[in-house]
Coordinates of C-alpha atoms in Angstrom, one line a residue:
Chain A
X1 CA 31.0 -6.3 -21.8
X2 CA 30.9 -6.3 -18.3
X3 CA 31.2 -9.7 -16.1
X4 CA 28.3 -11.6 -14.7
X5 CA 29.0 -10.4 -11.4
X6 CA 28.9 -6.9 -12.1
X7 CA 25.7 -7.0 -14.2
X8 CA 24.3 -9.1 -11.2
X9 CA 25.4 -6.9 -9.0
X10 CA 24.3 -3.6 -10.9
X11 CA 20.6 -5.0 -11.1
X12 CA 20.4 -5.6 -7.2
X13 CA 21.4 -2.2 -6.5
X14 CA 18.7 -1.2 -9.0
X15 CA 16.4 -2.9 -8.5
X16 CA 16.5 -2.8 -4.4
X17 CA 17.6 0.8 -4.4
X18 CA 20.8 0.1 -2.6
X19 CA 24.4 1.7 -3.2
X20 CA 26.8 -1.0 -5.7
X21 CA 29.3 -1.2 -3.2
X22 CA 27.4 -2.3 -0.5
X23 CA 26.5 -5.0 -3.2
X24 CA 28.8 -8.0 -1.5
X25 CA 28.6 -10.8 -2.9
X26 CA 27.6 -12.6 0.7
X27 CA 25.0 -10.6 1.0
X28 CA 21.7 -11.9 1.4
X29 CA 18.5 -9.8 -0.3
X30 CA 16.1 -9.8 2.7
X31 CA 18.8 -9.8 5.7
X32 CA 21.8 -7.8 4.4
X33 CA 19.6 -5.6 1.7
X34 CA 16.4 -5.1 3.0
X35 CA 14.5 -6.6 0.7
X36 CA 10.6 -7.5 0.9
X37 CA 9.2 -10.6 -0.6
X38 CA 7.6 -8.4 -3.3
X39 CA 10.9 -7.0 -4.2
X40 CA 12.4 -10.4 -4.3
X41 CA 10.1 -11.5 -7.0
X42 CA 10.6 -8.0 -9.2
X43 CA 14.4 -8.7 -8.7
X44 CA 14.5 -12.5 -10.4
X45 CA 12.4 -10.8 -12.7
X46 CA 15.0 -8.3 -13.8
X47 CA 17.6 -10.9 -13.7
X48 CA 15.2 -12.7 -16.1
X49 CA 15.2 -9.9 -18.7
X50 CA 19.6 -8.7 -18.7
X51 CA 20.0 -12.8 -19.2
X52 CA 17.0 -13.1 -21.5
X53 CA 16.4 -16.2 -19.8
X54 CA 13.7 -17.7 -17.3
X55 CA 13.7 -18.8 -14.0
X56 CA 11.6 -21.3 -13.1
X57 CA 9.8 -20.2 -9.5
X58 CA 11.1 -23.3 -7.9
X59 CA 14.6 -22.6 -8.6
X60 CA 13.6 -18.6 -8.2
X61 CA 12.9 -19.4 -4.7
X62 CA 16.5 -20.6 -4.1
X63 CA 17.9 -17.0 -5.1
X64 CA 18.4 -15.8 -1.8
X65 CA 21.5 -13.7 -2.0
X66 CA 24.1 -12.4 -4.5
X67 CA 26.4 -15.2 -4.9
X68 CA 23.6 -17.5 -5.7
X69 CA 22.2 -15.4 -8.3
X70 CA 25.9 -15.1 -9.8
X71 CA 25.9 -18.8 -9.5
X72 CA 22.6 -19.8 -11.3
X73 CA 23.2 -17.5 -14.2
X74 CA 26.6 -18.9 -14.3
X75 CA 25.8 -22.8 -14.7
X76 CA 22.4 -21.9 -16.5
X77 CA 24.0 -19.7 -19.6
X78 CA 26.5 -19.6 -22.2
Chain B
X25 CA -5.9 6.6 -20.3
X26 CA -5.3 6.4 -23.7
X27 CA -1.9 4.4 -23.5
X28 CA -3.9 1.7 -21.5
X29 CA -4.2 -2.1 -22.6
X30 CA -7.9 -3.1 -20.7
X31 CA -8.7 -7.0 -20.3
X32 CA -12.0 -7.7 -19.5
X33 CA -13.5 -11.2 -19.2
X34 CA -16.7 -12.5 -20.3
X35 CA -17.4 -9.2 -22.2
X36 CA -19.5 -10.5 -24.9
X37 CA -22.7 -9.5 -23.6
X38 CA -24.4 -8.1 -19.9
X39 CA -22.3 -6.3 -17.9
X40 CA -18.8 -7.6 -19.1
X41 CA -20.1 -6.2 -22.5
X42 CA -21.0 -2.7 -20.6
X43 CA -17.8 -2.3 -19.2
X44 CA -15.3 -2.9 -21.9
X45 CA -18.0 0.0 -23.8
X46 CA -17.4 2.0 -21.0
X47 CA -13.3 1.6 -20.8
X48 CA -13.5 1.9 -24.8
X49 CA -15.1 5.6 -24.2
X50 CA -12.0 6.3 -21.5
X51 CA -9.5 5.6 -24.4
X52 CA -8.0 2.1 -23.5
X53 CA -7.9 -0.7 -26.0
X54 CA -9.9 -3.2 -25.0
X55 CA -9.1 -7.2 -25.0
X56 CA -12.7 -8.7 -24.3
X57 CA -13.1 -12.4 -23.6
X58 CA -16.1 -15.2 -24.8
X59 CA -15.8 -19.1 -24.2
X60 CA -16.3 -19.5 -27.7
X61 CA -15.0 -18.2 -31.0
X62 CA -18.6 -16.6 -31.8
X63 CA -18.6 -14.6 -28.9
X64 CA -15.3 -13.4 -29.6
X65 CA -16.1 -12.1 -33.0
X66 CA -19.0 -10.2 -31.6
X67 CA -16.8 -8.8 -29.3
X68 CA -14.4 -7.9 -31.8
X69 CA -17.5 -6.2 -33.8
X70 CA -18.7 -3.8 -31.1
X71 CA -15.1 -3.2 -30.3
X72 CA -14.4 -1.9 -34.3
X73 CA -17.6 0.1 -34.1
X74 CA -16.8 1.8 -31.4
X75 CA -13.5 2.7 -32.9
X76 CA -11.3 0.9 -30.5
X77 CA -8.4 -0.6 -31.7
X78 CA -8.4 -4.1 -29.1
X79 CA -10.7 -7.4 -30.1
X80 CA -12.5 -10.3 -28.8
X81 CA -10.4 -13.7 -27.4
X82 CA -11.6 -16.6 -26.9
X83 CA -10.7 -18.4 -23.4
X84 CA -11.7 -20.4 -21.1
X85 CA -11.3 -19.2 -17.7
X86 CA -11.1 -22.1 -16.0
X87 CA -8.5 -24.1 -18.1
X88 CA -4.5 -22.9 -17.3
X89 CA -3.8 -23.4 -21.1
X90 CA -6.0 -21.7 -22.4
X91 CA -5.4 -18.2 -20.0
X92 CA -1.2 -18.7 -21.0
X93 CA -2.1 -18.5 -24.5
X94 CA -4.2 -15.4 -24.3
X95 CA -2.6 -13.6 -22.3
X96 CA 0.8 -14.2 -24.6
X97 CA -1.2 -13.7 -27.0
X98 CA -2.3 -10.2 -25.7
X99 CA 1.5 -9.5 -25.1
X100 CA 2.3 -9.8 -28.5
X101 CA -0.3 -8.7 -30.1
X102 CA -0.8 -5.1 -27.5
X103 CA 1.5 -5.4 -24.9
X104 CA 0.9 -6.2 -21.5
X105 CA -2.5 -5.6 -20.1
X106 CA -2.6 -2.6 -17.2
X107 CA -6.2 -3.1 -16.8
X108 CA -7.8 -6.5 -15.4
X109 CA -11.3 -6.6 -14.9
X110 CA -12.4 -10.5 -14.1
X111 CA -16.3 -9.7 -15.0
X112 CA -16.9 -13.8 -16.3
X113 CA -19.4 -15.7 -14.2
X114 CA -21.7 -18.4 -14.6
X115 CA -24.3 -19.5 -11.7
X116 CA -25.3 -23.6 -11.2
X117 CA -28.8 -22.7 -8.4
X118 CA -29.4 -25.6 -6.2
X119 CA -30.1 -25.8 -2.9
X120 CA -27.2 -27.8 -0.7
X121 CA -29.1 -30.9 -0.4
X122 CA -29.5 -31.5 -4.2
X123 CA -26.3 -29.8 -5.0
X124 CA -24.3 -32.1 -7.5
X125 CA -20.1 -31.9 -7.0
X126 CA -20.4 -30.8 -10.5
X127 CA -22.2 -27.7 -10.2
X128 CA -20.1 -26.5 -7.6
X129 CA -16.9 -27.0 -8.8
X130 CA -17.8 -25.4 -12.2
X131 CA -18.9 -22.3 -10.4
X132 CA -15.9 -22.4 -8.1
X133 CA -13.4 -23.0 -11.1
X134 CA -15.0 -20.3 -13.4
X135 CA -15.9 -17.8 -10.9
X136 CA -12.9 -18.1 -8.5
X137 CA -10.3 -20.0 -9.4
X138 CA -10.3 -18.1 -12.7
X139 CA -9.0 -14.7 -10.6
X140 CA -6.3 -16.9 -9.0
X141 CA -5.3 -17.5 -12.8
X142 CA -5.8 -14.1 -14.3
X143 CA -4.7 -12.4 -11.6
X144 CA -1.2 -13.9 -11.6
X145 CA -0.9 -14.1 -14.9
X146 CA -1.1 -10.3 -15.3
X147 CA 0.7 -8.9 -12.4
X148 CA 4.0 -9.3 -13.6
X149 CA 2.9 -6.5 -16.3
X150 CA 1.7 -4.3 -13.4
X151 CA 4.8 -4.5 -11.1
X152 CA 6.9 -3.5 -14.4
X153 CA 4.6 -0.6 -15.0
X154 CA 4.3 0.0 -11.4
X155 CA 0.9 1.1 -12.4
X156 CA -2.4 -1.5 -12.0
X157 CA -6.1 -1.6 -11.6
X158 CA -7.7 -5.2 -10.8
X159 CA -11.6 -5.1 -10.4
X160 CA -13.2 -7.8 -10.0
X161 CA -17.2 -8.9 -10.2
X162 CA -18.5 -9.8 -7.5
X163 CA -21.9 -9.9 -6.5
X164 CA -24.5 -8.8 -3.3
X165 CA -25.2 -12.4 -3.2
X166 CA -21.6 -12.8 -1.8
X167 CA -22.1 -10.9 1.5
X168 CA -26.4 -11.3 2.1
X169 CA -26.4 -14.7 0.8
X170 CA -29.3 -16.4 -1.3
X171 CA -30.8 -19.4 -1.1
X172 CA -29.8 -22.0 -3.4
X173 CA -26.8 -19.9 -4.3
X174 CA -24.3 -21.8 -1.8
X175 CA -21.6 -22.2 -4.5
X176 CA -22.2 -18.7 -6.6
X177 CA -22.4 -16.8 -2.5
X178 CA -19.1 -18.8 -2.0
X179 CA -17.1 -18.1 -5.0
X180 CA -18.3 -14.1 -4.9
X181 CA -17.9 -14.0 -1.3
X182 CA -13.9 -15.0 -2.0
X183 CA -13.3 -12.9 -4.7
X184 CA -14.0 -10.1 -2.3
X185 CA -11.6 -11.2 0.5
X186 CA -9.2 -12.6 -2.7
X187 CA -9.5 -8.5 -3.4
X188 CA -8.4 -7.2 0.1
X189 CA -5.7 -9.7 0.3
X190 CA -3.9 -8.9 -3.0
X191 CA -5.1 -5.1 -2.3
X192 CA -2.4 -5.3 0.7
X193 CA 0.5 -7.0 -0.9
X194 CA 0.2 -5.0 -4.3
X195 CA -0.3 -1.5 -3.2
X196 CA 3.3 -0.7 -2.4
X197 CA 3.6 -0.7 -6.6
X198 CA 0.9 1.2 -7.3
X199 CA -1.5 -1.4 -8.0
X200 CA -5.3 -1.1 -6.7
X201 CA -7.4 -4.1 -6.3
X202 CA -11.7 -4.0 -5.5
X203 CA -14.8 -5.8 -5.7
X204 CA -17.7 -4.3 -7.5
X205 CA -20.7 -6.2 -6.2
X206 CA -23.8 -5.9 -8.4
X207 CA -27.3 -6.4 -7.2
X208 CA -30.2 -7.3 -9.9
X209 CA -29.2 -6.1 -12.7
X210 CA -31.1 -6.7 -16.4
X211 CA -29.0 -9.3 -17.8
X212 CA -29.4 -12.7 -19.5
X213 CA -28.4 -14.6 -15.8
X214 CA -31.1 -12.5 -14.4
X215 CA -33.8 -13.3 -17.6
X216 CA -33.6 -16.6 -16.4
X217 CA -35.5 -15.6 -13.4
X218 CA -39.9 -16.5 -13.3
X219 CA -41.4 -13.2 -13.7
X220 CA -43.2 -13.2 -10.5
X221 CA -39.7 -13.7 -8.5
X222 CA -38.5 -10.3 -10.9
X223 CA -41.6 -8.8 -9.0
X224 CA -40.7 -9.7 -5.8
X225 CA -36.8 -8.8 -6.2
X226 CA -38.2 -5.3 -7.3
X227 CA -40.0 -4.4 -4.0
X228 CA -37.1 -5.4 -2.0
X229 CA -34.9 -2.5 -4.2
X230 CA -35.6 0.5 -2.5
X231 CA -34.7 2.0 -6.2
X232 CA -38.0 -0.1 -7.4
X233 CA -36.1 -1.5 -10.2
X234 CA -33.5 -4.2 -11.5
X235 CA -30.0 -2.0 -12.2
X236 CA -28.7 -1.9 -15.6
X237 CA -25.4 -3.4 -17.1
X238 CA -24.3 0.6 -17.4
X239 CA -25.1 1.6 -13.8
X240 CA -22.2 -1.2 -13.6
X241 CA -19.8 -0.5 -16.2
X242 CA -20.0 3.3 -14.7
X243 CA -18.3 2.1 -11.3
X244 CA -15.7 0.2 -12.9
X245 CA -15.4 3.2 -14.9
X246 CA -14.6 5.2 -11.9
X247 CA -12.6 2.6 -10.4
X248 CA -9.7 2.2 -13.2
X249 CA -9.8 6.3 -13.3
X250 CA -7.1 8.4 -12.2
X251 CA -9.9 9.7 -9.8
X252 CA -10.2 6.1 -7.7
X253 CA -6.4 6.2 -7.2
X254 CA -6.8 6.1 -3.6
X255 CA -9.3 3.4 -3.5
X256 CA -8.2 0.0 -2.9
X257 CA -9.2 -3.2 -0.7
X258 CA -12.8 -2.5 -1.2
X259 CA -16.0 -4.1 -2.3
X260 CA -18.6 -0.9 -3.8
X261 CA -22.1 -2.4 -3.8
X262 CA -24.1 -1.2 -6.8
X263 CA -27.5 -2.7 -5.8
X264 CA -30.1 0.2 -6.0
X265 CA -30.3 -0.3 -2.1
X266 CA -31.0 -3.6 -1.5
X267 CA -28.9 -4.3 0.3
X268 CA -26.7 -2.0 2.7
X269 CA -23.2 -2.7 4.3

């Protein structure tokens, strides 16, 4: 099983169409990744269905770049 | 077409009933809405005869609840709907001066808000599939206006511009949003109507008649077709001439 921050970073590439490597953890979805708000959206949604959880929009909205999607799965699973 | 889950509300009878006939004949299965459980069984009868293999819900548009449990209800049951046609309407006449705050926030709740509701509810579905059609019912009254229709003009006249708006921020995923805008058609909300006013609506349609629920059903048709793929952001006016943009 892969860590959280690889299957993290596996889905933004994915789901953003952008190379893994340029994947940095810093990076931010809309600056750094090009990202449009639309995208944003589809991406929590992805990150919804690896971690079979849900994100409630409020806390969705927070998930602005890699670490903090890292983060949030972190504290809100296992 | 055939792989298609349909939703149309308010389908138990007029035009609502028309179209989920007419997305039936196109191969979808077809989830038609009533507000009450009667309505839903009759929808669930036409559906069976027609050899569909969708049925009638009840729901009330304009309660949050009760669209959440449909449509995870439709989920489970189909799988998530690709097809959203918001077709359920009600009309409250008064002219502004008499016009209680209850008649126009039940027409503004089921006619309008209910897309807000619907709308959101099913997109998520769409994005995934990056494949959508939204049509919703509007009406002519929306852009010509009719007296003693403030709140039903208002409510259409949004879901129009509620259609070019989404029209824009969907399309990049494939997902087409219109208006179809009925004139008179030959329904139960236009039975209501004296006989002499049918007269008098009928020699303002240069067609020289009231449309039926088909002549409807047929656009939408059209519109959820492969064929309409390029057609988004729009309002088609189905009005037999009454009325011209």
């Amino acid at each position: 099983m892969s860590s959280i921050e690889e299957r993290v970073k596996k889905i933004v590439a994915e789901q953003l169409g952008v190379k893994e490597e340029d994947v940095q953890e810093s990076a931010s979805f809309v600056e750094d990744l090009g990202a449009d708000s639309l995208d944003t959206v589809e991406l929590v949604m992805a990150l919804e269905e690896e971690f079979e959880t849900e994100i409630p929009d409020e806390e969705a909205e927070k998930i602005t770049t890699v670490k903090l999607a890292i983060d949030y799965i972190k504290e809100n699973l296992q | 077409m055939s792989d298609k889950i349909a939703l149309v509300t308010g389908a138990s009878r007029g035009i609502g009933k028309a179209i989920a006939m007419a997305l039936s004949g196109q191969g979808m299965t077809v989830i038609g809405t009533a507000t009450t459980e009667g309505g839903a069984e009759a929808i669930t009868a036409y559906l069976k005869e027609a050899g569909n293999a969708g049925c009638g819900m009840a729901l009330n548009v304009s309660e949050a609840e009760s669209v959440d449990s449909v449509i995870k209800a439709i989920n489970e049951q189909f799988g998530a709907p690709t097809v959203l046609v918001n077709n359920a309407g009600i009309t409250k006449d008064n002219i502004m001066m008499r016009m209680k705050d209850e008649e126009w926030f039940d027409v503004i709740d089921t006619n309008l808000n209910s897309l807000y509701r619907l709308t959101k509810a099913c997109l998520r579905g769409m994005t995934k599939a990056r494949w959508g059609r939204i049509v919703n019912i509007s009406s002519v009254v929306g852009s010509m206006g009719n007296a003693g229709q403030a709140n039903y003009a208002a409510s259409k006249g949004g879901m129009d511009g509620f259609s070019r708006a989404l029209a824009r921020e969907v399309g990049s995923r494939n997902i087409t949003v219109n208006s179809v805008a009925p004139g008179f058609i030959d329904t139960d909300m236009t039975a209501k109507l004296p006989e002499e006013q049918r007269q008098a609506l009928a020699a303002q349609i240069p067609l020289a008649r009231l449309g039926q629920p088909e002549e409807i059903a047929g656009v939408v048709a059209f519109l959820v077709s492969d064929a309409a793929a390029y057609v988004t952001g729009d309002t088609i006016h189905v009005n037999g001439g009454m009325y011209m943009a």
